[in-house]
PDB file of C-alpha atoms in Angstrom:
ATOM      1  CA  UNK A   1      87.804 101.655 108.700  1.00 95.00           C
ATOM      2  CA  UNK A   2      88.966 105.249 108.957  1.00 96.00           C
ATOM      3  CA  UNK A   3      91.582 107.074 106.938  1.00 98.00           C
ATOM      4  CA  UNK A   4      93.209 110.444 107.350  1.00 98.00           C
ATOM      5  CA  UNK A   5      94.651 111.490 103.980  1.00 98.00           C
ATOM      6  CA  UNK A   6      97.160 114.318 103.911  1.00 98.00           C
ATOM      7  CA  UNK A   7      98.446 115.896 100.712  1.00 98.00           C
ATOM      8  CA  UNK A   8     102.187 116.269 101.212  1.00 98.00           C
ATOM      9  CA  UNK A   9     105.145 117.803  99.442  1.00 98.00           C
ATOM     10  CA  UNK A  10     107.263 115.303 101.388  1.00 98.00           C
ATOM     11  CA  UNK A  11     106.827 112.738 104.147  1.00 98.00           C
ATOM     12  CA  UNK A  12     108.842 110.057 105.894  1.00 98.00           C
ATOM     13  CA  UNK A  13     108.612 107.392 108.589  1.00 98.00           C
ATOM     14  CA  UNK A  14     111.498 106.633 110.929  1.00 98.00           C
ATOM     15  CA  UNK A  15     111.689 103.686 113.337  1.00 98.00           C
ATOM     16  CA  UNK A  16     114.473 103.499 115.918  1.00 97.00           C
ATOM     17  CA  UNK A  17     116.559 106.007 113.965  1.00 97.00           C
ATOM     18  CA  UNK A  18     116.133 104.119 110.665  1.00 97.00           C
ATOM     19  CA  UNK A  19     114.156 105.763 107.848  1.00 98.00           C
ATOM     20  CA  UNK A  20     111.769 103.107 106.514  1.00 98.00           C
ATOM     21  CA  UNK A  21     109.692 105.252 104.145  1.00 98.00           C
ATOM     22  CA  UNK A  22     110.422 108.491 102.316  1.00 98.00           C
ATOM     23  CA  UNK A  23     108.374 110.195  99.600  1.00 98.00           C
ATOM     24  CA  UNK A  24     108.131 113.518  97.840  1.00 97.00           C
ATOM     25  CA  UNK A  25     104.855 114.789  96.367  1.00 98.00           C
ATOM     26  CA  UNK A  26     101.931 112.539  97.198  1.00 98.00           C
ATOM     27  CA  UNK A  27      99.809 111.337 100.082  1.00 98.00           C
ATOM     28  CA  UNK A  28     100.397 110.261 103.649  1.00 98.00           C
ATOM     29  CA  UNK A  29      97.555 107.913 104.595  1.00 98.00           C
ATOM     30  CA  UNK A  30      96.917 107.071 108.242  1.00 98.00           C
ATOM     31  CA  UNK A  31      94.650 104.029 108.408  1.00 97.00           C
ATOM     32  CA  UNK A  32      92.622 102.824 111.393  1.00 95.00           C
ATOM     33  CA  UNK A  33      91.127  99.340 111.312  1.00 95.00           C
ATOM     34  CA  UNK A  34      88.248  98.067 113.420  1.00 93.00           C
ATOM     35  CA  UNK A  35      86.688  94.610 113.693  1.00 90.00           C
ATOM     36  CA  UNK A  36      83.820  95.630 111.406  1.00 90.00           C
ATOM     37  CA  UNK A  37      86.255  96.450 108.547  1.00 93.00           C
ATOM     38  CA  UNK A  38      85.763  94.281 105.452  1.00 94.00           C
ATOM     39  CA  UNK A  39      87.418  93.492 102.134  1.00 94.00           C
ATOM     40  CA  UNK A  40      84.682  95.588 100.514  1.00 96.00           C
ATOM     41  CA  UNK A  41      85.713  98.537 102.726  1.00 96.00           C
ATOM     42  CA  UNK A  42      89.321  98.100 101.615  1.00 97.00           C
ATOM     43  CA  UNK A  43      88.426  98.052  97.912  1.00 97.00           C
ATOM     44  CA  UNK A  44      86.152 101.079  98.217  1.00 97.00           C
ATOM     45  CA  UNK A  45      88.605 103.097 100.317  1.00 98.00           C
ATOM     46  CA  UNK A  46      91.738 102.405  98.273  1.00 98.00           C
ATOM     47  CA  UNK A  47      89.907 103.303  95.059  1.00 97.00           C
ATOM     48  CA  UNK A  48      88.606 106.490  96.674  1.00 97.00           C
ATOM     49  CA  UNK A  49      92.114 107.471  97.848  1.00 98.00           C
ATOM     50  CA  UNK A  50      93.817 106.703  94.523  1.00 98.00           C
ATOM     51  CA  UNK A  51      91.253 108.761  92.615  1.00 98.00           C
ATOM     52  CA  UNK A  52      90.662 111.582  95.111  1.00 98.00           C
ATOM     53  CA  UNK A  53      91.111 114.826  93.151  1.00 98.00           C
ATOM     54  CA  UNK A  54      93.028 116.987  95.634  1.00 98.00           C
ATOM     55  CA  UNK A  55      96.037 118.102  93.582  1.00 98.00           C
ATOM     56  CA  UNK A  56      96.066 121.310  91.584  1.00 96.00           C
ATOM     57  CA  UNK A  57      95.773 121.312  87.802  1.00 96.00           C
ATOM     58  CA  UNK A  58      97.332 123.913  85.458  1.00 96.00           C
ATOM     59  CA  UNK A  59      94.788 126.456  86.733  1.00 96.00           C
ATOM     60  CA  UNK A  60      95.449 125.721  90.394  1.00 92.00           C
ATOM     61  CA  UNK A  61      92.096 123.961  90.794  1.00 96.00           C
ATOM     62  CA  UNK A  62      92.036 120.734  92.835  1.00 97.00           C
ATOM     63  CA  UNK A  63      91.219 118.525  89.896  1.00 97.00           C
ATOM     64  CA  UNK A  64      93.980 115.892  89.794  1.00 98.00           C
ATOM     65  CA  UNK A  65      94.471 112.655  91.717  1.00 98.00           C
ATOM     66  CA  UNK A  66      97.686 111.200  93.096  1.00 98.00           C
ATOM     67  CA  UNK A  67      97.599 108.863  90.078  1.00 97.00           C
ATOM     68  CA  UNK A  68      97.300 111.814  87.678  1.00 97.00           C
ATOM     69  CA  UNK A  69     100.417 113.489  89.089  1.00 97.00           C
ATOM     70  CA  UNK A  70     102.350 110.198  89.385  1.00 97.00           C
ATOM     71  CA  UNK A  71     102.611 110.870  93.119  1.00 98.00           C
ATOM     72  CA  UNK A  72     103.692 108.552  95.879  1.00 98.00           C
ATOM     73  CA  UNK A  73     101.897 107.186  98.937  1.00 98.00           C
ATOM     74  CA  UNK A  74     102.951 106.201 102.444  1.00 98.00           C
ATOM     75  CA  UNK A  75     100.447 104.117 104.420  1.00 98.00           C
ATOM     76  CA  UNK A  76     100.760 104.084 108.215  1.00 98.00           C
ATOM     77  CA  UNK A  77      98.589 101.983 110.521  1.00 95.00           C
ATOM     78  CA  UNK A  78      97.161 104.100 113.338  1.00 92.00           C
ATOM     79  CA  UNK A  79      94.817 102.446 115.826  1.00 90.00           C
ATOM     80  CA  UNK A  80      94.311 105.762 117.654  1.00 86.00           C
ATOM     81  CA  UNK A  81      91.960 106.885 114.869  1.00 91.00           C
ATOM     82  CA  UNK A  82      89.339 104.772 116.638  1.00 84.00           C
ATOM     83  CA  UNK A  83      89.804 106.477 120.004  1.00 85.00           C
ATOM     84  CA  UNK A  84      86.679 107.129 122.025  1.00 85.00           C
ATOM     85  CA  UNK A  85      86.848 110.227 124.208  1.00 88.00           C
ATOM     86  CA  UNK A  86      83.288 110.152 125.545  1.00 88.00           C
ATOM     87  CA  UNK A  87      84.242 109.334 129.125  1.00 88.00           C
ATOM     88  CA  UNK A  88      86.973 111.114 131.066  1.00 86.00           C
ATOM     89  CA  UNK A  89      90.243 112.305 129.603  1.00 91.00           C
ATOM     90  CA  UNK A  90      91.926 109.003 128.804  1.00 89.00           C
ATOM     91  CA  UNK A  91      90.917 107.752 125.346  1.00 88.00           C
ATOM     92  CA  UNK A  92      89.582 104.232 124.975  1.00 84.00           C
ATOM     93  CA  UNK A  93      90.718 102.176 121.994  1.00 87.00           C
ATOM     94  CA  UNK A  94      88.169  99.388 122.421  1.00 83.00           C
ATOM     95  CA  UNK A  95      86.908  99.820 118.814  1.00 84.00           C
ATOM     96  CA  UNK A  96      90.368  99.359 117.265  1.00 87.00           C
ATOM     97  CA  UNK A  97      91.075  95.824 116.043  1.00 89.00           C
ATOM     98  CA  UNK A  98      93.600  93.638 117.806  1.00 91.00           C
ATOM     99  CA  UNK A  99      96.671  92.678 115.732  1.00 91.00           C
ATOM    100  CA  UNK A 100      95.363  89.216 114.766  1.00 93.00           C
ATOM    101  CA  UNK A 101      92.515  90.908 112.883  1.00 93.00           C
ATOM    102  CA  UNK A 102      94.167  94.211 111.982  1.00 94.00           C
ATOM    103  CA  UNK A 103      97.446  92.975 110.476  1.00 95.00           C
ATOM    104  CA  UNK A 104      95.904  90.879 107.656  1.00 96.00           C
ATOM    105  CA  UNK A 105      93.476  93.714 106.843  1.00 96.00           C
ATOM    106  CA  UNK A 106      96.305  96.264 106.882  1.00 96.00           C
ATOM    107  CA  UNK A 107      98.396  94.096 104.560  1.00 97.00           C
ATOM    108  CA  UNK A 108      95.402  93.654 102.234  1.00 97.00           C
ATOM    109  CA  UNK A 109      94.842  97.408 102.284  1.00 97.00           C
ATOM    110  CA  UNK A 110      98.455  98.048 101.225  1.00 98.00           C
ATOM    111  CA  UNK A 111      98.291  95.452  98.418  1.00 98.00           C
ATOM    112  CA  UNK A 112      94.993  96.842  97.125  1.00 98.00           C
ATOM    113  CA  UNK A 113      96.350 100.409  97.351  1.00 98.00           C
ATOM    114  CA  UNK A 114      99.302  99.324  95.200  1.00 98.00           C
ATOM    115  CA  UNK A 115      96.933  97.728  92.676  1.00 97.00           C
ATOM    116  CA  UNK A 116      94.775 100.874  92.517  1.00 97.00           C
ATOM    117  CA  UNK A 117      97.792 103.191  92.304  1.00 96.00           C
ATOM    118  CA  UNK A 118      99.645 100.986  89.825  1.00 96.00           C
ATOM    119  CA  UNK A 119     102.941 101.106  91.733  1.00 96.00           C
ATOM    120  CA  UNK A 120     104.646 100.323  95.033  1.00 97.00           C
ATOM    121  CA  UNK A 121     103.312 101.973  98.170  1.00 98.00           C
ATOM    122  CA  UNK A 122     105.655 102.680 101.057  1.00 98.00           C
ATOM    123  CA  UNK A 123     104.621 101.860 104.607  1.00 98.00           C
ATOM    124  CA  UNK A 124     105.429 102.237 108.222  1.00 95.00           C
ATOM    125  CA  UNK A 125     105.679  99.117 110.377  1.00 95.00           C
ATOM    126  CA  UNK A 126     102.551  97.783 112.031  1.00 92.00           C
ATOM    127  CA  UNK A 127     102.695  98.195 115.820  1.00 90.00           C
ATOM    128  CA  UNK A 128     106.054  99.986 115.846  1.00 94.00           C
ATOM    129  CA  UNK A 129     106.793 103.271 117.607  1.00 96.00           C
ATOM    130  CA  UNK A 130     107.120 105.432 114.502  1.00 97.00           C
ATOM    131  CA  UNK A 131     108.213 109.002 113.968  1.00 98.00           C
ATOM    132  CA  UNK A 132     106.183 110.396 111.087  1.00 98.00           C
ATOM    133  CA  UNK A 133     107.399 113.610 109.480  1.00 98.00           C
ATOM    134  CA  UNK A 134     105.524 115.506 106.803  1.00 98.00           C
ATOM    135  CA  UNK A 135     105.070 118.802 105.112  1.00 98.00           C
ATOM    136  CA  UNK A 136     101.330 119.080 104.587  1.00 97.00           C
ATOM    137  CA  UNK A 137     100.830 120.798 101.238  1.00 97.00           C
ATOM    138  CA  UNK A 138      97.994 123.312 101.398  1.00 95.00           C
ATOM    139  CA  UNK A 139      97.294 122.213 104.070  1.00 96.00           C
ATOM    140  CA  UNK A 140      94.959 119.593 102.660  1.00 97.00           C
ATOM    141  CA  UNK A 141      93.679 116.898 105.028  1.00 97.00           C
ATOM    142  CA  UNK A 142      90.699 114.661 104.245  1.00 97.00           C
ATOM    143  CA  UNK A 143      89.079 112.220 106.679  1.00 97.00           C
ATOM    144  CA  UNK A 144      87.155 109.256 105.288  1.00 97.00           C
ATOM    145  CA  UNK A 145      85.186 106.701 107.311  1.00 96.00           C
ATOM    146  CA  UNK A 146      83.919 103.673 105.387  1.00 95.00           C
ATOM    147  CA  UNK A 147      80.809 103.715 107.576  1.00 91.00           C
ATOM    148  CA  UNK A 148      79.800 106.827 105.631  1.00 90.00           C
ATOM    149  CA  UNK A 149      80.288 105.487 102.097  1.00 80.00           C
ATOM    150  CA  UNK A 150      76.614 105.373 101.197  1.00 71.00           C
TER     151      UNK A 150
END
């Protein structure tokens, strides 16, 4: 499981002209699921994201988490995070899970993220053609792969 976490001053997701998610200060989390992803990966990753200290404290030092600042989160499924570009110029997505595996894991990820954050998490729509808008604050972008958790 891979996540791209972006600290944002605002972010939104629009599908077919309809805004489905809209936050102010917080995190935009792009999540890529592969067949090897587990419930343990979900629990580890959501806890890591909720407690990641990437917001400035009173001294401007990145010392606060999204929970500490009462920030918001949007989670967007993005299978392209598992793109392989080793051969040629057309990426292969063979490592990304098919919907029958990915959807339940994505839904579990969102529920666990809400439990770790202690409030509702906004989302995109799995498999939809989404327009994601954000103002990356910093910019701060962190990439986490659960294969590298040890």
